[in-house]
Tab-separated table of C-alpha atoms in Angstrom:
chain	number	residue	atom	x	y	z
M	1	MET	CA	0.000	0.000	0.000
M	2	ASN	CA	1.356	3.429	-0.921
M	3	SER	CA	2.290	5.494	2.113
M	4	ASP	CA	0.256	8.451	0.849
M	5	ILE	CA	-3.016	6.492	0.653
M	6	TYR	CA	-5.217	5.708	3.642
M	7	ARG	CA	-8.558	3.970	4.144
M	8	THR	CA	-11.567	5.466	5.890
M	9	ILE	CA	-15.369	5.319	5.679
M	10	SER	CA	-17.555	7.696	3.670
M	11	THR	CA	-20.675	7.947	5.838
M	12	LEU	CA	-22.125	6.830	9.144
M	13	SER	CA	-23.261	3.212	9.334
M	14	GLU	CA	-24.794	1.102	12.082
M	15	ALA	CA	-25.501	-2.482	13.066
M	16	ILE	CA	-27.236	-4.382	15.866
M	17	PHE	CA	-25.882	-7.540	17.475
M	18	THR	CA	-27.719	-9.559	20.122
M	19	GLU	CA	-26.135	-12.048	22.512
M	20	LYS	CA	-28.035	-13.747	25.377
M	21	ARG	CA	-30.609	-10.953	25.428
M	22	SER	CA	-27.911	-8.252	25.652
M	23	LYS	CA	-28.315	-5.840	22.764
M	24	PHE	CA	-25.280	-4.185	21.183
M	25	ILE	CA	-25.931	-1.202	18.880
M	26	ALA	CA	-22.812	-0.249	16.933
M	27	PHE	CA	-22.078	2.927	14.972
M	28	ALA	CA	-19.140	3.556	12.635
M	29	ILE	CA	-18.667	7.315	12.152
M	30	PRO	CA	-16.214	9.191	9.909
M	31	VAL	CA	-14.281	11.819	11.946
M	32	THR	CA	-11.148	13.912	11.474
M	33	THR	CA	-10.623	15.718	14.812
M	34	GLN	CA	-10.708	15.115	18.568
M	35	GLU	CA	-13.411	17.816	18.798
M	36	GLU	CA	-15.697	15.856	16.469
M	37	ILE	CA	-15.133	12.699	18.512
M	38	LYS	CA	-16.021	14.532	21.720
M	39	GLU	CA	-19.209	15.908	20.154
M	40	TYR	CA	-20.331	12.505	18.861
M	41	LEU	CA	-19.629	10.846	22.215
M	42	GLU	CA	-21.739	13.462	24.004
M	43	ILE	CA	-24.584	13.010	21.492
M	44	TYR	CA	-24.629	9.218	21.819
M	45	GLN	CA	-24.191	9.224	25.590
M	46	LYS	CA	-27.208	11.555	25.864
M	47	LYS	CA	-29.259	9.634	23.311
M	48	TYR	CA	-28.591	6.268	24.990
M	49	TYR	CA	-28.535	7.587	28.573
M	50	ASP	CA	-30.450	4.486	29.730
M	51	ALA	CA	-27.912	2.027	28.292
M	52	ARG	CA	-25.580	0.137	30.612
M	53	HIS	CA	-22.427	0.987	28.646
M	54	VAL	CA	-21.409	3.266	25.764
M	55	CYS	CA	-17.987	1.965	24.711
M	56	TYR	CA	-15.851	3.200	21.849
M	57	ALA	CA	-12.547	3.280	20.004
M	58	TYR	CA	-11.163	5.684	17.449
M	59	MET	CA	-8.241	6.115	15.082
M	60	LEU	CA	-7.140	9.430	13.567
M	61	GLY	CA	-4.655	10.598	10.953
M	62	PRO	CA	-3.074	8.996	7.877
M	63	GLU	CA	-0.184	7.664	10.023
M	64	ARG	CA	-2.742	5.931	12.302
M	65	LYS	CA	-0.841	6.966	15.443
M	66	ASP	CA	-3.633	8.801	17.287
M	67	PHE	CA	-6.005	6.217	18.756
M	68	ARG	CA	-7.837	5.298	21.929
M	69	ALA	CA	-10.064	2.550	23.272
M	70	ASN	CA	-12.540	3.010	26.124
M	71	ASP	CA	-14.362	0.240	28.039
M	72	ASN	CA	-16.811	2.620	29.788
M	73	GLY	CA	-17.229	0.416	32.850
M	74	GLU	CA	-16.971	-2.988	31.166
M	75	PRO	CA	-14.183	-5.268	32.481
M	76	SER	CA	-10.814	-3.946	31.281
M	77	GLY	CA	-9.978	-4.900	27.691
M	78	THR	CA	-13.369	-6.468	26.912
M	79	ALA	CA	-14.953	-3.629	24.909
M	80	GLY	CA	-12.701	-0.811	23.640
M	81	LYS	CA	-9.870	-3.151	22.675
M	82	PRO	CA	-11.936	-5.514	20.494
M	83	ILE	CA	-13.587	-2.467	18.846
M	84	LEU	CA	-10.142	-0.983	18.102
M	85	GLY	CA	-9.058	-4.412	16.851
M	86	GLN	CA	-11.734	-4.251	14.142
M	87	ILE	CA	-10.601	-0.750	13.097
M	88	ASN	CA	-7.054	-2.116	12.843
M	89	SER	CA	-7.902	-5.304	10.987
M	90	ASN	CA	-9.720	-3.211	8.363
M	91	GLU	CA	-6.729	-0.792	8.275
M	92	LEU	CA	-9.049	2.188	8.766
M	93	THR	CA	-8.409	5.662	10.122
M	94	ASP	CA	-10.398	8.877	10.695
M	95	ILE	CA	-13.066	6.671	12.245
M	96	LEU	CA	-14.940	6.458	15.538
M	97	VAL	CA	-16.780	3.251	16.428
M	98	ILE	CA	-19.264	3.458	19.299
M	99	VAL	CA	-20.973	0.360	20.700
M	100	VAL	CA	-23.961	0.867	23.014
M	101	ARG	CA	-24.863	-2.082	25.243
M	102	TYR	CA	-28.228	-2.787	26.820
M	103	PHE	CA	-27.789	-5.513	29.434
M	104	GLY	CA	-30.158	-8.430	28.999
M	105	GLY	CA	-29.926	-9.900	32.482
M	106	ILE	CA	-27.492	-12.704	31.614
M	107	LYS	CA	-23.777	-12.128	32.210
M	108	LEU	CA	-21.628	-12.867	29.166
M	109	GLY	CA	-18.273	-13.303	30.909
M	110	THR	CA	-15.084	-11.713	29.598
M	111	SER	CA	-14.695	-13.902	26.502
M	112	GLY	CA	-18.394	-13.451	25.675
M	113	LEU	CA	-18.079	-9.677	25.979
M	114	ILE	CA	-14.974	-9.563	23.782
M	115	THR	CA	-16.735	-11.643	21.113
M	116	ALA	CA	-19.907	-9.515	21.251
M	117	TYR	CA	-18.147	-6.134	21.047
M	118	LYS	CA	-15.918	-7.434	18.255
M	119	ALA	CA	-18.929	-8.764	16.299
M	120	ALA	CA	-20.929	-5.540	16.758
M	121	ALA	CA	-18.011	-3.333	15.635
M	122	ALA	CA	-17.247	-5.644	12.699
M	123	ALA	CA	-20.898	-5.513	11.561
M	124	ALA	CA	-21.032	-1.692	11.671
M	125	ILE	CA	-17.778	-1.466	9.679
M	126	ALA	CA	-19.044	-4.094	7.202
M	127	ASN	CA	-22.122	-1.920	6.592
M	128	ALA	CA	-19.969	1.157	5.883
M	129	GLU	CA	-18.609	2.167	2.512
M	130	ILE	CA	-14.815	2.010	2.777
M	131	ILE	CA	-13.012	4.573	0.627
M	132	GLU	CA	-9.383	5.373	-0.101
M	133	LYS	CA	-8.056	8.899	0.307
M	134	THR	CA	-4.683	10.359	-0.529
M	135	VAL	CA	-2.458	12.371	1.784
M	136	ASN	CA	-2.273	15.759	0.082
M	137	GLU	CA	0.192	18.611	0.439
M	138	GLU	CA	-0.184	22.255	-0.531
M	139	ILE	CA	2.394	24.327	-2.369
M	140	THR	CA	2.236	28.076	-3.113
M	141	VAL	CA	4.067	29.588	-6.065
M	142	MET	CA	4.557	33.288	-6.912
M	143	PHE	CA	5.417	34.398	-10.436
M	144	GLU	CA	5.149	37.340	-12.819
M	145	PHE	CA	2.139	37.505	-15.106
M	146	PRO	CA	3.974	36.956	-18.424
M	147	PHE	CA	4.902	33.456	-17.204
M	148	MET	CA	1.308	32.428	-16.507
M	149	ASN	CA	1.207	30.086	-19.532
M	150	ASP	CA	4.310	28.205	-18.369
M	151	ILE	CA	2.798	27.698	-14.921
M	152	MET	CA	-0.592	26.673	-16.322
M	153	ARG	CA	1.017	24.115	-18.632
M	154	ILE	CA	2.652	22.424	-15.612
M	155	VAL	CA	-0.649	22.551	-13.693
M	156	LYS	CA	-2.409	20.909	-16.650
M	157	GLU	CA	0.197	18.141	-16.918
M	158	GLU	CA	0.686	17.416	-13.193
M	159	GLU	CA	-3.025	17.817	-12.348
M	160	PRO	CA	-2.881	19.376	-8.870
M	161	GLU	CA	-6.041	20.935	-7.462
M	162	ILE	CA	-5.994	24.758	-7.602
M	163	VAL	CA	-6.849	25.859	-4.057
M	164	SER	CA	-6.552	29.615	-4.613
M	165	GLN	CA	-5.124	32.077	-7.108
M	166	SER	CA	-4.664	35.833	-7.303
M	167	TYR	CA	-3.379	37.947	-10.166
M	168	GLU	CA	-1.985	41.222	-8.929
M	169	MET	CA	1.506	42.673	-9.497
M	170	ASP	CA	2.799	39.231	-8.731
M	171	CYS	CA	0.604	36.230	-9.387
M	172	THR	CA	0.149	33.749	-6.557
M	173	MET	CA	-1.245	30.251	-6.872
M	174	THR	CA	-1.769	27.662	-4.159
M	175	LEU	CA	-1.959	24.081	-5.393
M	176	LYS	CA	-2.826	20.836	-3.669
M	177	ILE	CA	-1.351	17.528	-4.810
M	178	ARG	CA	-0.861	14.073	-3.357
M	179	GLU	CA	2.307	13.689	-1.339
M	180	SER	CA	4.106	11.300	-3.686
M	181	LYS	CA	3.798	13.772	-6.603
M	182	LEU	CA	4.827	16.889	-4.680
M	183	ASP	CA	8.593	16.810	-5.363
M	184	ARG	CA	8.114	16.589	-9.114
M	185	LEU	CA	5.628	19.482	-9.139
M	186	HIS	CA	7.948	21.525	-6.902
M	187	SER	CA	10.980	21.066	-9.151
M	188	ARG	CA	9.035	21.803	-12.345
M	189	LEU	CA	7.517	25.016	-10.949
M	190	LYS	CA	10.901	26.171	-9.684
M	191	LYS	CA	12.343	26.022	-13.197
M	192	VAL	CA	9.849	28.601	-14.518
M	193	GLU	CA	11.470	32.035	-14.852
M	194	THR	CA	10.546	34.452	-11.957
M	195	ALA	CA	8.785	31.642	-10.065
M	196	ARG	CA	9.316	31.495	-6.310
M	197	ILE	CA	7.970	28.723	-4.089
M	198	LEU	CA	6.721	30.068	-0.761
M	199	GLU	CA	8.029	27.669	1.868
M	200	ASP	CA	6.051	27.040	5.031
M	201	ASN	CA	7.577	28.704	8.068
């Protein structure tokens, strides 16, 4: 797998899993920030205030280094960890999986809980549309107007997305391109007369 591609889900999906009268309602939610995660957790904790447990796990960022699992009162390692395990086995990121449990009166034991949370999370992920996204970088180039055609020819050939452009005394263009193609775009733009690449501070 290319290092500048990552897998996530496109929209919210859900699934229900029942085990010995305990009901597990699972939600797979696309997220990109800690703030979003916090908001979703508050929404679901309020919505399912009468549930015994609202457990979750999340993974953020293309490098998949920002993650957490939470058992929310279930025995340690029986809920958050198996949910996170399903995120990992599907190699997903920018995802929050919440599993709400309504206790059915029969204890499941630790292995039963692990199996149930794993199955519920797996079902919600299976119902989601998994998409691939690229890690993109932005580059800003300044140049004099007479060299517009040279710049535009490179843009046409390398196919970056034009994020913004302004044509004043100096022209400025901000482009977005996937990480693996950035160096080539950078070196081609730099060769255009009067062109200056604005480096990030």
